mmCIF file of C-alpha atoms in Angstrom:
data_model
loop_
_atom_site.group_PDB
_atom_site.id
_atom_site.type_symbol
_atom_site.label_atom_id
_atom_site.label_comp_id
_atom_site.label_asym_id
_atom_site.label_seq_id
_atom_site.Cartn_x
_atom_site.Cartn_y
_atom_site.Cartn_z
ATOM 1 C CA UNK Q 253 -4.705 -11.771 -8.421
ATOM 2 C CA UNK Q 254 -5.717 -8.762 -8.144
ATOM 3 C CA UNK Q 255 -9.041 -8.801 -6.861
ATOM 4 C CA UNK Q 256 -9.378 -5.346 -5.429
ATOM 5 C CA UNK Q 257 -13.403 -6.240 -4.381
ATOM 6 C CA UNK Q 258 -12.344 -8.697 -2.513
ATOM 7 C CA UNK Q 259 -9.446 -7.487 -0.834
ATOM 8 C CA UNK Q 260 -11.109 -4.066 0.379
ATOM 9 C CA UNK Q 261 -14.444 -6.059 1.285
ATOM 10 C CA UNK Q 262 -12.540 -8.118 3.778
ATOM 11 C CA UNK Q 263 -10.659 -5.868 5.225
ATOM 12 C CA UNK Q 264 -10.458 -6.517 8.923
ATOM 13 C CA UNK Q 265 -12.984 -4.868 11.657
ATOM 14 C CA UNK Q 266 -11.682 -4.405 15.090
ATOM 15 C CA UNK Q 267 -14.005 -4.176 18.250
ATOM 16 C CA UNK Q 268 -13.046 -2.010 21.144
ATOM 17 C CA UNK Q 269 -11.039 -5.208 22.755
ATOM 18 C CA UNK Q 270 -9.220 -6.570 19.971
ATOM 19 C CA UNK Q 271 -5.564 -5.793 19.526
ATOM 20 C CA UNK Q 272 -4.168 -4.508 16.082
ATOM 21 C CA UNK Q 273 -1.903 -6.546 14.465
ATOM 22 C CA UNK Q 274 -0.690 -4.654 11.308
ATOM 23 C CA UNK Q 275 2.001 -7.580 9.878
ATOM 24 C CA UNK Q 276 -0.990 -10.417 9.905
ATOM 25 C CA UNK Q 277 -3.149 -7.616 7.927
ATOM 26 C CA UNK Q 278 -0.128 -6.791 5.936
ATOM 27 C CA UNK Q 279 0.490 -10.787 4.827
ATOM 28 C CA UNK Q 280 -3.382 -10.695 3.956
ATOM 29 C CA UNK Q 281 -3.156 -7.889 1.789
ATOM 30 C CA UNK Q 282 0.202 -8.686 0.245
ATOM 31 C CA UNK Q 283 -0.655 -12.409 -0.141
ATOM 32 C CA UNK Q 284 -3.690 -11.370 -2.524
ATOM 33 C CA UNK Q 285 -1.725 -8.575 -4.692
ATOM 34 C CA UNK Q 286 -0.019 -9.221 -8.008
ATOM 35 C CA UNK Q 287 4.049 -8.829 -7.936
ATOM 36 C CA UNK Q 288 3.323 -5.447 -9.188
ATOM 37 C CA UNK Q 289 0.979 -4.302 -6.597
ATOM 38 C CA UNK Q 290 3.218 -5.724 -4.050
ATOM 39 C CA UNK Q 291 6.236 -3.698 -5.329
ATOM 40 C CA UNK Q 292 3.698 -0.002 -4.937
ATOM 41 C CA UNK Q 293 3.195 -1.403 -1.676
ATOM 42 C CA UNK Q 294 6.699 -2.074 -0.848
ATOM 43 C CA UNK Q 295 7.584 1.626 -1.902
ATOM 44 C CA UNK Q 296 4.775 2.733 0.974
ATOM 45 C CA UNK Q 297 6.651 0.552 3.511
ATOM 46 C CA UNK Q 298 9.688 2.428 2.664
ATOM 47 C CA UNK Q 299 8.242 5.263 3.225
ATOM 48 C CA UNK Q 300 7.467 4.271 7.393
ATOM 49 C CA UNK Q 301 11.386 3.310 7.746
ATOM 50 C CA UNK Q 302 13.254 6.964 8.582
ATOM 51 C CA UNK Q 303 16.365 4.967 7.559
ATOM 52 C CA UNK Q 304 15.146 5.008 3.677
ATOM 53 C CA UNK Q 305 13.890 8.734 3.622
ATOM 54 C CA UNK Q 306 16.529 10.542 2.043
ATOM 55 C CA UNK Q 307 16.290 12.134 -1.810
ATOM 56 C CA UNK Q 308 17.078 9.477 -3.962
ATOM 57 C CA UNK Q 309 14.015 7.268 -2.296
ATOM 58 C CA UNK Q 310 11.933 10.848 -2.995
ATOM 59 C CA UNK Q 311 13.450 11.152 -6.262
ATOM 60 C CA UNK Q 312 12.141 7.228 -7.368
ATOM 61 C CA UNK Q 313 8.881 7.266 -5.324
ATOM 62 C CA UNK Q 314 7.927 10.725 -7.116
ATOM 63 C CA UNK Q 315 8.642 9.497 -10.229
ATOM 64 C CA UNK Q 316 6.140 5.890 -9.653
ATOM 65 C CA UNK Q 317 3.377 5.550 -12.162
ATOM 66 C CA UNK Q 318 1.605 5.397 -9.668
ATOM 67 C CA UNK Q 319 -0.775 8.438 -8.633
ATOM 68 C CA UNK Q 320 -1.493 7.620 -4.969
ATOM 69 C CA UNK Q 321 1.942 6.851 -4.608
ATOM 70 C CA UNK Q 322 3.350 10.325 -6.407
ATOM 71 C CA UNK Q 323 0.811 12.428 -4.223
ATOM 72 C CA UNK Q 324 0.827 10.951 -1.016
ATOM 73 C CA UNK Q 325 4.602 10.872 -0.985
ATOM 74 C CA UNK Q 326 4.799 14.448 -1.915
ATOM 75 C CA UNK Q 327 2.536 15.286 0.447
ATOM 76 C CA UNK Q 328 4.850 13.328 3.567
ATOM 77 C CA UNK Q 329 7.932 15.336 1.974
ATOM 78 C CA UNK Q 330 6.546 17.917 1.985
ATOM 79 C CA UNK Q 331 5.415 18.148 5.736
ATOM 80 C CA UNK Q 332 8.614 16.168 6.528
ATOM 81 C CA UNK Q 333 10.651 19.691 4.973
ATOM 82 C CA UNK Q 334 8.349 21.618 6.667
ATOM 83 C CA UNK Q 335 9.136 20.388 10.035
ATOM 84 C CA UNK Q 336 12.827 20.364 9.158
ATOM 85 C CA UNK Q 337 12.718 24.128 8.472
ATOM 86 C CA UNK Q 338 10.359 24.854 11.588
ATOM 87 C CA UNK Q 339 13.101 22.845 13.987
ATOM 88 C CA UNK Q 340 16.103 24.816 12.089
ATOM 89 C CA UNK Q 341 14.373 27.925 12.926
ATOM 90 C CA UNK Q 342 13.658 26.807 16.922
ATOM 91 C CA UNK Q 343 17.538 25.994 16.971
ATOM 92 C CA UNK Q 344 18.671 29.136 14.875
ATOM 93 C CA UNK Q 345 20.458 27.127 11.794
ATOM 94 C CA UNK Q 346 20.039 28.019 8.478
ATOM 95 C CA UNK Q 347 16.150 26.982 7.684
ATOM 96 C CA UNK Q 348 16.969 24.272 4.510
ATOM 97 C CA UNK Q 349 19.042 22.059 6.582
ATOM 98 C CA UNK Q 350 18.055 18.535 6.415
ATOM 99 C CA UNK Q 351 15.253 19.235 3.740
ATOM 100 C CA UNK Q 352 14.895 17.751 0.447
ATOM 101 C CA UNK Q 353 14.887 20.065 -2.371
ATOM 102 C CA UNK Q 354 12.973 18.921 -5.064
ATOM 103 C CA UNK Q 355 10.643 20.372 -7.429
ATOM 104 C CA UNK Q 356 7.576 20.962 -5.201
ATOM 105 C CA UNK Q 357 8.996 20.211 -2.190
ATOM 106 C CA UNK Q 358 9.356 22.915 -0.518
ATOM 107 C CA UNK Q 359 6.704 25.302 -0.955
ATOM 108 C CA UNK Q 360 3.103 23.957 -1.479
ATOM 109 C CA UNK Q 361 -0.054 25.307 -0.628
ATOM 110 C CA UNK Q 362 -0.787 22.864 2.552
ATOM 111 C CA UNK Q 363 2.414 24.506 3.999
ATOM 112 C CA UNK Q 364 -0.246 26.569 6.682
ATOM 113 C CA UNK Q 365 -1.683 23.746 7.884
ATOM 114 C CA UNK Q 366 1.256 21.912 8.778
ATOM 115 C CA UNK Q 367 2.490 25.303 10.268
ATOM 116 C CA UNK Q 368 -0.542 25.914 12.316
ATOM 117 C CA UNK Q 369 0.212 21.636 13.526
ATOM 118 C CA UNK Q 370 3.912 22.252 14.618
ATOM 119 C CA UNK Q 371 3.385 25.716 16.230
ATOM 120 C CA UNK Q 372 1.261 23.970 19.060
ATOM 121 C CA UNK Q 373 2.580 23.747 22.642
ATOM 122 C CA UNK Q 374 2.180 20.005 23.439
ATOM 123 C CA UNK Q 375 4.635 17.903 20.960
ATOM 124 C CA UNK Q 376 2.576 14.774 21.343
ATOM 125 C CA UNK Q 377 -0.435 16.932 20.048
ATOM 126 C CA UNK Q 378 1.640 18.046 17.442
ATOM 127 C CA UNK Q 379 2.915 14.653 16.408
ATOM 128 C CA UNK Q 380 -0.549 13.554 16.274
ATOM 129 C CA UNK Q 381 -1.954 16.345 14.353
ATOM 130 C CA UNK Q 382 0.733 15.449 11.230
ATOM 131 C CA UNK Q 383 -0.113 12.044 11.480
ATOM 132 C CA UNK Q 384 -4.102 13.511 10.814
ATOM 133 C CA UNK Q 385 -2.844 15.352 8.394
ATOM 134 C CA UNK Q 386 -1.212 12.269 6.533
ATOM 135 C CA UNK Q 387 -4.196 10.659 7.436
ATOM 136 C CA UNK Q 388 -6.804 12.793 5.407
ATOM 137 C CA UNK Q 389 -4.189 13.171 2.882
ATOM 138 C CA UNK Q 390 -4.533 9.169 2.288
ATOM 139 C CA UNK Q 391 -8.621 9.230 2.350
ATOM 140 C CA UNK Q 392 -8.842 12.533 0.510
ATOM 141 C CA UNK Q 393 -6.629 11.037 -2.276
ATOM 142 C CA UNK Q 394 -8.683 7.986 -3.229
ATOM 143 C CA UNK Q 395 -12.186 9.559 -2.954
ATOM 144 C CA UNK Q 396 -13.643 9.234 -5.890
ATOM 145 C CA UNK Q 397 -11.924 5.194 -6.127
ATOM 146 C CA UNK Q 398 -13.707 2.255 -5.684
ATOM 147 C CA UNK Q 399 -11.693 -1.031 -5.767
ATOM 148 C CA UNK Q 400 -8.234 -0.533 -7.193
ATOM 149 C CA UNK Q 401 -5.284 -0.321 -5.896
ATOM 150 C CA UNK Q 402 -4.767 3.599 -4.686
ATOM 151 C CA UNK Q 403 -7.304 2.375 -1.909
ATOM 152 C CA UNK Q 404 -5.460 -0.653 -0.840
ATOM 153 C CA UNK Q 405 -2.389 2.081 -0.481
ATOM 154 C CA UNK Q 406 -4.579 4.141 1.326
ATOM 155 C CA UNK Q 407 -5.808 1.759 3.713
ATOM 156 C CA UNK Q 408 -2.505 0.617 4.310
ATOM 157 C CA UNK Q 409 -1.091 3.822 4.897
ATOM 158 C CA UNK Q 410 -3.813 4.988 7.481
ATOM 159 C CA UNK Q 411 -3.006 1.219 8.990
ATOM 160 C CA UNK Q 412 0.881 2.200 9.801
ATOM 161 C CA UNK Q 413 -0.410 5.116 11.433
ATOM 162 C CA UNK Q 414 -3.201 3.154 13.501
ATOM 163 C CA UNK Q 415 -0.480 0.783 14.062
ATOM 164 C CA UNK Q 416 1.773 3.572 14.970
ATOM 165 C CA UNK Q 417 -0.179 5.374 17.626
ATOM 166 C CA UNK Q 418 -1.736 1.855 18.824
ATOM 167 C CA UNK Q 419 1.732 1.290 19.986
ATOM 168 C CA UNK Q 420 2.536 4.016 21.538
ATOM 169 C CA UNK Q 421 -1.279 4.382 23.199
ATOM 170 C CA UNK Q 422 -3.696 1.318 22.753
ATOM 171 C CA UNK Q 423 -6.557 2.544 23.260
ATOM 172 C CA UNK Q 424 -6.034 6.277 20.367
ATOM 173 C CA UNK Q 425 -4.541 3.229 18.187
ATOM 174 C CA UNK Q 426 -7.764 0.792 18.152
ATOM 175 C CA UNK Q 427 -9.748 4.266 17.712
ATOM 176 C CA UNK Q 428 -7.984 5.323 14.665
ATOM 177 C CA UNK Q 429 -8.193 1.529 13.114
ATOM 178 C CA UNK Q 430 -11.771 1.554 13.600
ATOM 179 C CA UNK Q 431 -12.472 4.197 12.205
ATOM 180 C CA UNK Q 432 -10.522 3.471 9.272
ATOM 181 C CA UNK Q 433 -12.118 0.261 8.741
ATOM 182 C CA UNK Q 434 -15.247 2.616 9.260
ATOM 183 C CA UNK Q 435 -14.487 5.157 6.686
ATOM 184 C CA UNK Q 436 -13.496 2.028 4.135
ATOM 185 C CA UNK Q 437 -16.942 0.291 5.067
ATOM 186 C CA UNK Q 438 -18.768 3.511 4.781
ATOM 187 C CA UNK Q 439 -17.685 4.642 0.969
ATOM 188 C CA UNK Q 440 -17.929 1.143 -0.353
ATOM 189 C CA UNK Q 441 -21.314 1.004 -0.050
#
């Protein structure tokens, strides 16, 4: 267990034609993690179901040993609270509806980025520019890893949002997973 070489070196690479299938990678991954690297991992998953995303998961992810984790999960609260307060102002209610107010959450130097994102005219364009953003969140935060387990959460975070776009558009979906599996390939070396 725990093999993080291993693991990251055979990570999948997709061709042009092949179809992403992100619970087969997802049994791969899980099947070769320790009980404690599957339960970070589980806490990530969370984090893709909107049902789960309310201030008590916040409160418990934030509060992980885990660095990746802490970070990465600030970072999605805090662009999730910034997009709350950017729709309350469109509709004219009070801007801290629906946000989550804890320490850090709300303002954070990023904030002008995501700003800049969710002030452009085409909303699929803007839904795609947060997912960037959460996607260079994920690589910048594991940079200077190797083979632990922050890049296993990194890789499987960029995967759900491969996976994401692949099913809403096939062909930006396969783009995105290749180039993860690019950008993996690339800094192992």
């Amino acid at each position: 267990m725990n093999n993080y070489e291993y693991i990251i070196a055979c990570l999948p690479v997709l061709g042009e034609k092949a179809a992403l299938d992100r619970d087969a990678i997802m049994e791969g991954i899980r099947s070769q993690c320790s009980p404690a690297d599957n339960a970070l991992i589980d806490i990530l998953a969370d984090s893709f179901d909107p049902g789960k995303l309310d201030s008590a998961f916040y409160a418990g992810a934030l509060s992980c040993r885990n660095s990746f984790l802490r970070q990465y999960l600030m970072w999605d609260l805090q662009v999730r609270n910034t997009k709350a307060r950017y729709l309350n102002r469109a509709l004219g209610r009070p801007e801290d509806t629906d946000t989550i107010d804890l320490p850090g959450a709300l303002d954070y130097d990023g904030e002008e980025s995501v700003q800049a994102v969710l002030s452009g005219p085409d909303i699929l364009e803007r839904e795609r520019g947060l997912d960037s953003l959460m996607w260079d969140k994920a690589e910048k935060l594991v940079e200077l890893h190797l083979f632990d387990i922050d890049v296993i959460l990194s890789f499987i975070a960029r995967l759900n949002i491969a996976d994401r776009w692949n099913k809403l558009d096939p062909q930006r979906g396969r783009a995105l997973f290749k180039r993860l599996v690019d950008e993996i390939r690339q800094t192992r070396q």
